XYZ file of C-alpha atoms in Angstrom:
742
model
C 57.942 87.653 86.931
C 61.917 87.367 87.093
C 64.455 88.303 89.523
C 67.421 90.755 88.204
C 70.843 89.861 89.197
C 73.554 92.015 88.595
C 77.205 90.536 89.336
C 80.307 92.890 89.274
C 82.073 91.007 86.739
C 81.739 88.444 83.931
C 83.077 85.474 85.587
C 81.062 86.023 88.921
C 78.227 86.172 86.906
C 78.469 83.199 85.048
C 78.786 81.388 88.018
C 75.817 82.646 89.812
C 73.827 82.094 86.572
C 75.128 77.949 86.538
C 73.731 78.102 89.918
C 70.696 79.960 89.760
C 70.044 77.174 86.036
C 70.281 80.216 83.900
C 71.146 78.289 80.795
C 70.177 80.630 77.728
C 73.089 82.556 77.432
C 72.663 86.011 75.545
C 74.710 88.563 74.211
C 75.836 90.033 78.105
C 73.488 87.965 80.252
C 72.083 84.889 81.149
C 68.879 83.508 81.787
C 67.007 81.339 83.451
C 63.518 80.063 84.507
C 63.212 82.358 87.445
C 66.231 84.688 87.165
C 67.890 86.462 84.877
C 71.771 86.889 85.548
C 73.982 89.917 84.057
C 76.917 92.048 85.341
C 78.983 95.277 85.021
C 83.074 95.229 84.407
C 83.755 96.719 87.048
C 82.383 100.468 87.127
C 80.291 101.010 84.246
C 79.819 104.485 85.678
C 82.056 106.502 86.916
C 81.969 110.848 87.935
C 81.941 113.298 85.198
C 85.629 114.791 84.005
C 85.339 118.591 84.506
C 85.227 119.198 81.075
C 81.560 117.596 81.011
C 80.503 120.763 82.616
C 81.959 123.320 80.928
C 84.057 123.239 77.870
C 86.349 125.791 79.132
C 87.638 123.019 81.445
C 89.622 120.997 78.593
C 92.372 123.376 78.817
C 94.258 123.471 81.915
C 94.571 127.204 83.675
C 95.299 128.335 87.241
C 92.461 130.858 87.169
C 89.831 128.471 86.601
C 90.442 126.954 89.820
C 89.021 125.348 92.035
C 86.389 123.687 89.552
C 83.136 123.197 91.617
C 80.129 121.823 90.432
C 76.836 122.552 92.565
C 76.602 118.820 91.867
C 78.740 116.007 90.954
C 76.862 114.205 88.052
C 77.710 110.440 86.505
C 77.993 109.245 83.117
C 78.490 106.007 81.583
C 81.643 105.062 80.918
C 82.442 105.061 77.212
C 84.683 101.943 76.519
C 82.083 99.955 78.664
C 78.697 101.737 77.566
C 77.593 98.637 75.193
C 77.673 96.505 78.419
C 75.822 99.176 80.375
C 72.861 99.197 77.718
C 72.610 95.600 78.083
C 71.998 95.760 82.139
C 69.850 98.591 81.757
C 68.148 97.127 79.162
C 67.016 93.972 81.473
C 66.348 96.320 84.412
C 63.822 97.460 82.228
C 61.874 94.950 81.062
C 58.368 94.299 82.343
C 58.818 90.412 83.331
C 61.754 91.560 85.423
C 60.069 91.967 89.340
C 62.830 93.095 92.021
C 66.946 92.903 91.363
C 69.600 91.798 93.521
C 72.609 93.826 94.016
C 75.808 90.615 93.586
C 77.782 92.493 93.379
C 81.329 92.548 96.026
C 80.409 92.853 99.405
C 82.222 96.903 100.435
C 82.224 99.835 99.974
C 83.211 100.232 96.076
C 81.179 97.022 95.532
C 77.836 98.898 96.124
C 78.793 102.002 94.963
C 79.406 99.666 91.139
C 75.941 98.548 91.302
C 73.968 101.675 92.752
C 75.341 103.773 90.184
C 74.500 101.652 87.697
C 71.239 101.624 88.768
C 70.721 105.333 89.387
C 71.842 105.702 85.428
C 69.481 103.523 85.059
C 66.551 105.149 87.225
C 65.581 101.873 88.284
C 63.149 102.301 91.453
C 62.178 98.230 91.248
C 62.655 96.531 95.004
C 66.201 96.021 95.743
C 67.632 92.926 97.567
C 71.617 91.972 98.346
C 73.868 89.073 97.605
C 76.300 89.281 100.544
C 79.153 86.294 100.357
C 82.852 85.978 100.807
C 83.133 83.220 97.740
C 81.975 82.224 95.088
C 81.479 78.489 95.204
C 78.394 77.116 93.834
C 77.510 76.145 98.197
C 78.080 79.945 99.274
C 75.947 81.619 96.582
C 73.068 78.717 97.383
C 73.428 79.958 100.819
C 73.781 83.352 99.974
C 70.663 83.250 98.073
C 68.856 81.613 100.430
C 69.259 84.312 103.079
C 69.519 87.752 101.072
C 69.288 90.873 102.627
C 67.239 94.360 102.511
C 68.782 96.757 100.208
C 67.857 99.224 102.572
C 70.537 97.684 105.043
C 73.014 99.081 102.868
C 72.011 102.497 101.558
C 74.485 104.403 103.954
C 77.446 102.092 103.034
C 76.334 103.560 99.525
C 76.137 107.010 100.532
C 79.624 106.948 102.535
C 81.346 105.406 98.872
C 79.847 108.373 97.291
C 81.303 110.724 99.576
C 84.357 108.939 99.226
C 84.516 109.595 95.277
C 83.447 113.012 95.578
C 85.561 113.749 98.219
C 88.815 112.389 96.140
C 87.619 113.957 92.947
C 87.248 117.706 94.340
C 90.365 117.961 96.108
C 92.578 115.362 94.004
C 91.725 117.087 90.504
C 91.437 120.937 91.295
C 95.245 120.369 93.438
C 96.387 117.952 90.455
C 95.646 120.579 87.875
C 96.759 123.593 90.086
C 99.903 121.925 90.603
C 100.155 120.783 87.147
C 99.485 124.429 86.277
C 101.601 126.480 88.255
C 104.859 124.160 87.667
C 104.227 123.183 83.862
C 105.126 119.568 85.093
C 103.124 116.430 85.314
C 102.643 116.587 88.846
C 99.795 114.560 90.633
C 98.856 114.525 94.513
C 96.338 113.013 96.720
C 95.486 112.047 100.370
C 96.952 108.007 99.685
C 99.746 108.264 97.418
C 101.289 111.692 98.837
C 101.173 110.689 102.244
C 102.949 107.969 100.847
C 105.940 109.987 99.428
C 106.183 111.231 102.147
C 107.043 108.204 104.116
C 109.411 106.780 101.662
C 110.748 110.455 101.908
C 111.225 110.659 105.382
C 113.348 107.011 105.860
C 115.613 108.281 103.323
C 116.063 111.356 105.624
C 116.552 108.971 108.399
C 119.122 106.840 106.762
C 120.655 110.329 105.206
C 121.049 111.448 109.385
C 122.398 107.795 110.457
C 125.476 107.680 111.931
C 126.847 104.441 112.126
C 128.074 103.531 115.474
C 130.333 100.764 116.421
C 129.385 98.336 119.379
C 131.433 95.517 120.802
C 130.220 91.876 121.821
C 132.607 89.549 124.324
C 131.760 85.575 123.522
C 133.596 83.146 125.816
C 133.895 79.413 124.276
C 134.653 76.604 126.620
C 133.342 72.858 126.625
C 131.683 73.299 123.031
C 129.298 75.989 124.361
C 129.577 79.844 122.885
C 128.699 82.232 125.858
C 127.506 85.664 125.264
C 128.912 88.479 128.269
C 125.949 90.664 129.837
C 126.273 93.775 131.270
C 125.676 93.509 135.589
C 123.931 96.880 135.246
C 121.960 97.305 131.938
C 121.854 93.451 131.202
C 122.560 94.079 127.742
C 124.951 92.227 125.655
C 126.619 94.690 123.838
C 129.026 97.763 124.928
C 130.048 100.886 122.816
C 133.168 101.194 124.942
C 136.599 99.607 123.174
C 138.419 100.300 126.433
C 134.928 98.696 128.441
C 134.881 95.493 125.720
C 138.986 94.873 125.997
C 138.984 95.073 130.055
C 136.649 92.731 130.507
C 138.172 90.737 128.171
C 141.499 90.731 129.501
C 139.653 90.448 132.809
C 138.213 87.292 131.965
C 140.656 85.770 128.993
C 141.732 82.296 129.935
C 140.162 82.194 132.931
C 137.737 79.309 133.923
C 134.102 79.579 133.224
C 131.983 78.299 136.485
C 128.105 77.185 135.509
C 126.264 79.031 138.312
C 122.891 78.435 136.755
C 121.051 76.104 134.366
C 117.190 76.408 134.120
C 114.943 74.257 131.811
C 111.298 75.722 130.909
C 109.012 73.929 128.455
C 107.443 76.939 126.607
C 104.866 76.625 123.543
C 105.032 78.302 119.761
C 101.675 78.986 118.605
C 100.901 79.540 114.189
C 100.818 82.879 112.625
C 97.697 84.776 111.856
C 95.791 83.945 108.951
C 96.024 86.094 105.762
C 94.924 89.013 104.823
C 95.317 90.573 101.772
C 98.373 93.040 103.059
C 99.522 89.788 105.244
C 99.661 87.775 101.850
C 101.021 90.677 99.761
C 103.781 90.883 102.683
C 104.830 87.050 102.132
C 104.856 87.086 98.169
C 107.340 89.859 98.133
C 109.450 89.173 100.518
C 109.830 85.043 99.435
C 108.664 85.451 95.899
C 109.653 89.382 94.803
C 106.230 89.657 93.418
C 104.810 92.889 93.160
C 101.764 93.946 94.954
C 99.530 94.100 92.123
C 101.003 90.740 90.896
C 99.959 88.994 94.130
C 96.372 90.784 93.811
C 95.874 89.252 90.555
C 96.813 85.614 91.341
C 94.240 85.755 94.144
C 91.575 87.252 92.144
C 92.435 84.396 89.639
C 92.334 81.995 92.303
C 89.015 83.501 93.873
C 86.956 83.897 90.446
C 88.247 81.529 88.051
C 89.805 78.245 90.183
C 87.224 79.251 93.166
C 89.534 77.755 95.507
C 90.268 80.556 97.963
C 88.186 83.297 99.510
C 87.532 86.517 98.749
C 91.164 88.097 98.339
C 90.204 92.201 99.506
C 89.959 91.574 102.829
C 91.490 93.600 106.266
C 90.714 91.249 108.611
C 93.112 88.029 110.051
C 90.173 86.552 111.747
C 86.671 84.033 110.818
C 83.374 84.210 112.244
C 81.937 81.298 114.056
C 79.726 80.656 111.179
C 82.561 79.268 109.162
C 83.544 76.887 111.897
C 81.058 74.199 110.796
C 82.608 74.420 107.614
C 86.047 73.742 108.546
C 85.851 69.970 107.424
C 84.549 70.326 104.145
C 87.800 72.628 103.401
C 89.785 70.095 105.252
C 88.525 68.050 102.027
C 88.882 70.194 99.565
C 92.248 70.801 99.770
C 93.370 67.144 100.590
C 95.243 66.581 97.353
C 98.921 66.446 96.373
C 101.231 67.414 99.795
C 98.568 68.749 101.886
C 96.682 65.061 101.857
C 98.364 63.994 104.667
C 98.280 67.458 106.398
C 94.998 67.659 106.008
C 94.269 63.896 107.039
C 95.924 65.234 110.416
C 94.334 68.563 110.415
C 90.796 66.560 110.558
C 91.490 64.370 113.502
C 92.291 67.372 115.877
C 89.870 68.386 118.133
C 89.301 72.465 118.036
C 88.713 73.851 121.523
C 85.522 75.429 122.292
C 86.963 79.341 121.146
C 89.532 78.803 118.956
C 92.242 81.592 118.702
C 91.456 82.195 114.959
C 87.741 83.578 115.616
C 86.717 86.010 116.039
C 83.604 87.884 115.016
C 83.889 91.335 116.598
C 87.140 91.661 114.037
C 85.938 90.856 110.717
C 83.957 93.688 109.077
C 82.908 93.014 105.426
C 85.238 89.888 105.047
C 86.664 86.850 107.133
C 90.515 86.108 106.376
C 91.934 84.330 103.296
C 91.049 80.595 103.371
C 90.576 77.712 100.998
C 86.930 77.090 100.021
C 84.788 73.905 99.769
C 85.663 73.558 96.062
C 87.681 70.614 94.864
C 91.016 71.696 94.089
C 93.580 71.027 90.716
C 96.391 72.128 91.318
C 97.819 71.117 87.395
C 95.195 73.626 86.549
C 96.993 76.563 87.883
C 100.134 78.611 86.856
C 103.327 78.315 88.988
C 102.898 81.465 90.290
C 99.374 80.627 91.519
C 100.067 77.505 92.805
C 102.636 79.582 95.041
C 99.901 82.096 96.386
C 97.463 78.752 96.843
C 100.414 77.110 98.655
C 100.999 80.170 101.320
C 97.337 80.009 102.045
C 96.807 76.458 102.489
C 99.402 75.935 104.640
C 98.621 78.863 106.840
C 94.872 77.616 107.084
C 96.325 74.329 107.858
C 98.668 75.360 110.762
C 96.030 76.827 112.608
C 93.930 73.995 113.272
C 97.382 72.401 114.352
C 98.669 72.311 117.995
C 100.978 74.374 118.860
C 104.854 74.015 118.636
C 105.883 72.569 122.289
C 110.113 73.492 122.094
C 112.198 72.972 125.569
C 114.521 75.915 126.770
C 117.812 75.831 128.471
C 119.161 78.901 129.625
C 122.396 78.580 131.041
C 123.901 81.152 133.262
C 128.016 81.020 133.688
C 131.040 83.302 135.491
C 134.357 84.184 134.619
C 136.352 86.609 136.387
C 133.587 88.237 138.029
C 131.716 88.941 134.812
C 128.222 86.898 133.630
C 127.882 84.896 130.393
C 125.241 83.370 129.456
C 124.111 80.598 126.339
C 120.807 79.428 125.677
C 119.560 76.327 123.995
C 116.280 74.720 122.743
C 115.064 71.563 121.538
C 111.707 70.379 119.836
C 109.981 68.280 121.791
C 106.754 68.490 119.294
C 106.739 69.840 115.834
C 102.924 70.890 116.117
C 102.003 72.978 113.375
C 105.699 73.683 112.616
C 105.824 70.447 110.450
C 103.779 71.801 107.850
C 106.544 74.076 106.700
C 109.600 71.675 107.106
C 108.919 70.471 103.308
C 109.501 74.252 102.289
C 112.809 74.635 104.400
C 111.522 75.130 107.429
C 109.736 79.064 106.894
C 106.722 79.738 108.569
C 105.879 82.195 105.775
C 105.062 84.524 108.983
C 107.157 87.876 107.064
C 107.511 89.891 110.078
C 109.631 92.876 108.566
C 111.127 95.642 110.217
C 107.321 96.599 110.737
C 105.866 94.570 112.819
C 107.956 92.050 115.628
C 107.913 88.553 115.122
C 104.777 86.699 115.923
C 106.585 83.939 117.119
C 110.213 83.287 118.438
C 113.011 81.454 116.930
C 112.820 77.919 117.835
C 116.756 77.062 116.811
C 119.752 77.800 118.852
C 123.028 76.111 119.540
C 122.766 71.912 120.709
C 123.796 72.212 124.398
C 125.840 69.643 126.209
C 124.383 68.109 129.357
C 125.369 70.687 132.047
C 124.895 70.868 135.668
C 125.492 73.683 138.056
C 129.193 74.157 139.787
C 130.576 72.709 136.766
C 133.720 74.724 135.744
C 135.693 74.416 132.379
C 139.123 75.945 132.498
C 140.748 77.554 129.703
C 138.146 79.229 128.234
C 138.611 81.552 125.442
C 137.253 85.080 125.076
C 137.022 87.110 121.744
C 135.898 90.263 121.583
C 133.544 91.353 118.058
C 133.367 94.764 116.685
C 129.981 95.519 114.692
C 128.340 98.756 113.210
C 124.482 100.176 113.788
C 122.838 99.260 110.478
C 121.124 102.483 109.159
C 116.772 101.929 108.754
C 116.193 99.582 105.758
C 115.041 101.369 102.708
C 111.332 100.463 101.916
C 110.378 97.528 99.667
C 106.575 96.898 98.170
C 106.077 94.458 101.347
C 107.562 96.918 104.330
C 105.803 100.038 102.237
C 102.702 97.782 102.480
C 102.926 97.667 106.221
C 103.976 101.164 106.358
C 100.806 101.886 104.360
C 98.476 100.160 106.396
C 100.004 101.084 109.701
C 100.792 104.479 109.452
C 100.833 105.572 112.633
C 104.514 105.972 113.535
C 104.718 108.928 110.434
C 101.538 110.845 112.286
C 102.859 114.382 113.548
C 100.210 114.562 115.415
C 99.735 112.485 118.839
C 95.784 112.343 118.283
C 95.079 108.727 119.809
C 91.443 108.763 118.214
C 93.005 109.407 114.782
C 95.950 106.702 115.753
C 93.108 104.459 117.046
C 90.597 104.969 113.567
C 93.771 104.345 111.061
C 94.522 100.956 112.623
C 90.448 100.071 112.666
C 90.175 101.540 108.650
C 93.326 99.915 107.477
C 95.790 102.615 107.479
C 96.450 104.837 104.064
C 94.671 103.499 101.358
C 92.414 100.086 101.376
C 93.503 96.215 100.762
C 91.770 96.797 97.581
C 93.697 99.787 96.555
C 97.069 99.906 97.634
C 98.357 98.330 95.059
C 97.331 100.196 92.466
C 98.680 102.902 94.563
C 101.696 101.671 94.490
C 101.856 101.279 90.356
C 100.847 104.300 90.073
C 103.704 105.795 92.203
C 106.242 103.710 89.723
C 104.261 104.970 86.658
C 104.212 108.298 87.489
C 107.743 108.235 87.817
C 107.561 109.824 91.700
C 109.424 106.560 92.825
C 111.707 104.005 91.686
C 113.257 100.546 92.297
C 116.318 99.415 92.319
C 116.736 96.194 92.863
C 114.179 95.283 95.588
C 114.837 99.101 97.354
C 112.403 101.797 96.431
C 113.816 105.273 96.094
C 112.574 108.191 95.454
C 113.032 110.678 92.102
C 114.082 113.963 91.728
C 110.311 114.441 90.822
C 109.311 112.735 93.744
C 111.105 114.982 95.960
C 110.489 118.133 93.845
C 106.403 117.163 94.202
C 106.945 117.064 98.365
C 108.420 120.580 98.505
C 105.530 121.651 96.326
C 102.361 120.272 98.167
C 100.312 121.557 100.626
C 101.034 119.998 104.117
C 97.981 118.776 104.894
C 97.983 116.275 101.816
C 101.147 114.601 102.841
C 100.083 113.792 105.947
C 98.252 110.444 107.157
C 95.761 112.541 109.828
C 93.680 113.856 106.480
C 92.832 109.982 105.860
C 91.895 109.678 109.411
C 90.228 112.422 109.478
C 88.152 111.582 106.546
C 87.858 107.763 107.567
C 86.160 108.197 111.091
C 83.683 110.922 108.909
C 83.039 108.083 106.256
C 82.510 105.117 109.035
C 80.225 107.827 110.701
C 78.259 108.299 107.408
C 78.020 104.576 107.015
C 76.691 103.967 110.370
C 73.792 106.527 109.721
C 75.553 109.514 112.939
C 76.446 111.789 110.162
C 74.578 113.550 107.007
C 76.467 113.150 103.624
C 75.673 116.862 102.964
C 77.454 117.982 106.607
C 80.739 116.179 105.303
C 80.725 117.510 101.635
C 80.481 120.688 102.737
C 83.320 120.510 104.388
C 85.635 119.262 101.195
C 84.493 121.813 99.303
C 85.666 124.329 101.837
C 88.636 122.558 102.372
C 89.203 122.008 98.659
C 89.080 126.178 97.958
C 91.810 126.237 100.947
C 93.726 123.930 99.027
C 93.894 125.675 95.565
C 94.390 128.946 97.231
C 97.812 127.693 99.296
C 98.991 126.354 96.212
C 98.334 129.940 94.109
C 100.554 131.328 97.050
C 103.570 128.592 97.230
C 106.449 130.474 95.983
C 108.447 126.972 94.679
C 110.169 126.077 91.548
C 109.798 122.508 89.626
C 113.199 121.959 87.799
C 113.743 118.695 85.210
C 116.866 116.980 86.620
C 117.128 114.145 84.001
C 116.902 116.281 80.864
C 118.605 114.544 78.461
C 120.386 115.756 75.067
C 117.900 114.419 72.930
C 114.752 116.295 71.453
C 111.024 115.117 71.010
C 110.542 114.326 67.436
C 107.156 115.680 67.631
C 107.691 118.806 68.998
C 111.234 119.501 69.585
C 111.964 120.028 73.833
C 114.529 117.985 75.212
C 113.132 114.683 76.562
C 113.432 113.572 79.880
C 115.161 110.117 81.390
C 113.044 107.937 83.169
C 113.095 105.072 85.121
C 109.909 103.259 85.075
C 109.121 99.945 87.115
C 110.784 97.670 84.599
C 112.163 99.814 81.963
C 114.016 103.110 81.595
C 112.469 105.523 78.782
C 112.685 108.841 77.258
C 109.742 110.769 77.728
C 108.513 114.532 76.301
C 108.730 117.194 79.330
C 106.264 119.305 77.658
C 102.789 117.600 79.488
C 100.504 118.505 76.169
C 102.870 116.359 73.779
C 103.007 113.128 75.536
C 105.648 111.559 73.691
C 107.454 108.941 75.183
C 109.981 105.745 73.718
C 111.925 102.594 75.502
C 114.542 102.416 75.734
C 115.396 99.134 77.361
C 113.709 96.933 79.427
C 113.909 93.938 81.598
C 112.559 90.680 79.936
C 112.039 86.970 80.931
C 115.265 86.255 78.449
C 117.518 84.210 80.777
C 121.330 84.557 80.675
C 123.659 81.911 79.335
C 126.068 82.555 82.282
C 124.502 83.229 85.318
C 120.598 82.863 84.635
C 119.252 86.007 85.571
C 117.079 88.237 83.876
C 118.495 89.730 81.116
C 117.662 94.102 80.032
C 117.010 94.150 76.018
C 118.151 97.571 74.581
C 117.084 98.898 71.098
C 114.438 97.411 69.101
C 113.886 95.427 66.072
C 116.977 93.113 65.254
C 119.589 95.510 66.297
C 118.403 95.063 69.490
C 120.671 93.717 72.276
C 120.360 91.716 75.464
C 122.316 92.885 78.454
C 122.791 91.386 81.387
C 124.547 92.981 85.064
C 127.421 90.023 85.045
C 128.532 91.597 81.437
C 127.378 89.034 79.274
C 125.750 90.812 75.762
C 124.488 89.444 72.628
C 122.448 90.479 69.630
C 119.431 89.601 68.645
C 120.694 87.607 65.593
C 122.519 85.887 68.320
C 120.320 85.331 70.753
C 117.716 83.384 68.284
C 120.804 81.347 67.168
C 121.451 80.104 70.975
C 117.891 79.959 71.474
C 116.898 77.791 68.655
C 120.451 75.387 69.365
C 118.756 75.610 73.186
C 115.221 74.805 72.290
C 113.948 75.836 75.310
C 113.666 79.666 76.747
C 112.006 82.835 75.349
C 110.448 81.456 71.549
C 110.041 83.266 68.343
C 106.462 84.266 69.215
C 107.181 85.383 72.675
C 109.695 87.601 71.051
C 107.675 88.988 68.231
C 104.973 89.763 70.986
C 107.187 91.462 72.710
C 108.628 93.429 70.043
C 104.759 94.578 69.117
C 104.271 95.700 72.642
C 107.273 97.451 72.704
C 106.298 99.032 69.458
C 103.142 100.288 70.985
C 104.234 101.264 74.144
C 106.400 103.705 72.085
C 103.767 104.975 70.182
C 101.333 106.048 73.436
C 101.753 109.090 74.198
C 102.688 109.566 78.046
C 100.098 112.141 78.388
C 97.002 109.544 77.691
C 98.389 107.008 81.153
C 98.264 111.014 82.937
C 94.899 111.796 81.818
C 93.551 107.859 82.643
C 94.866 108.870 86.446
C 92.869 111.990 86.616
C 89.496 111.203 84.855
C 86.914 110.233 87.442
C 88.042 110.007 90.660
C 90.804 107.884 91.007
C 93.835 110.385 92.047
C 94.045 108.307 94.814
C 91.895 105.057 96.128
C 91.492 103.248 92.646
C 88.425 100.790 91.843
C 88.101 98.237 94.844
C 86.305 96.461 92.463
């Protein structure tokens, strides 16, 4: 008899098959003496669409809502039906005695496998493989310590509840809004609060009144001292008269050193990466989108096998990982990391390292290198950058702290207090890992989070002693202005989604705690897709790196029920889903509440007396239905789309390309189609396609003719794809908010 193993993706399935000795390759599975390994393609089974329950739901009508099937049913996804039949065929084999679930270790991974097993009517004994990396060693150890699948029954129930709740609330509310206002308006418990956070930031920026402030400095003996208010201890004043009075009192006076204090301090390395922090760093440093970073991480995890599971919300390791540290250091001892890895191997770890905490790891530990041998030349430049971030962060926590001497000097002029600080590195410690890349620690703490380690720069101070006097100190008053809150970038938006407590309207501490513990809005696995969906639905747009709401987004927030705009809804759901996964709450109780809540939402939308107006209408008419087209800004392109949701026509007007400007080397925008296309740069440079091809041929580099042909084909395909197809896909199944976590 044999054991059937079901992986989530073909790449992982093939790795498991190789380790288990399954050398016989068949269509959709591999077989060996003791094991048969097959795989899904992400989800093979999903919840049925509304029209699958009743043909009348094909028409979107407000009077048909809410759609409330007595029992939500599943169906095989047509596009991947062939692979489902292959998996089901293996499950039916008489020589298969048990099944090992080897999908991703998490809530959605559990759902992927269980829905397949349920749809195939499998009743064979189940075991669970629960691993955080797909190296040969991890797979062997995982199969040596398989779990009883019954331990994960409640996790599966929680996953089903999440899926069904999003179906009931998301699809019904989206159809209600779309039908009532005849516009493509989607909403949900994650994407709508995310939009609301952006709107709130825009309101804060509009309401901000820049207030001038004044700082006073004194230059003497090669050192710049800053005035400090004796009462408030602040270093700025909002009164011009006060600043001028202080400067007049101290001007050209004698500066006397009253105190010199030296302290030795330590700067500790930042924590290991979870996915959100890695996405933030990649956004800030390389301009990568959250989705792009996740895709690169998936490749490093699945294809190269050099990094552990990416979709983690923990920044700590478990104690059982400690014995593997040496092997991981040996694996990264290549290229630029060889010397640092050798030093790390010599470091003696404390009995309880700060980066190890079993209590702060739920499904998966922080992202770190695996024990797999690394071939840097096999990686793309983008993969190298992500790999570099993770390896340096991993090495840094194994290095000693940076030790520096901080000198604080207090001086007096005309009865006013001035201070200066200087810092001198004593031992670089972990910071030496970042000296080769410009001294950055790679710890992107933007406004949503306080820096984890202090700045150890500052001015170089000469040897100073108490009582020293410096006549003729030059006193200067400088005026500054308070800056408004910064607009969201993808990096800071990810941080706000992870920690949305400040955007809560209630002061419920338990809800705030749950949002913190469950990772805020969405999950590490779904936030990138949610952000992409908001761009693709034209609810928000990018200008440079900054995110702005569109008119459509602002109007949607006025029309959507208030409850759906609050992070508290997710907090409430996650509290209950956690209780279900722990066996403390019955799924039937939760779903009864969701059905009642859905009915209330639809009734509220019916009663609402708002209007929706397209503010981006153009004079150009749709070639299909004759209605005026809307001008919209996609994430990387400008498009014209039909205002009629039933038509769905769209065409690309221009798109940002990888072609570089010959003057300033920025990426150029391509306007038009075919040989009539024109490349335009923000610096003012323009050239037609014919001239561009001539120049590229002379230079012998840049974008190849093949690249251009591929791009033109892609543009043609996009122009022919109805926009309503993408909209329908967004509404299919259950993924109105939290997309597939697989």
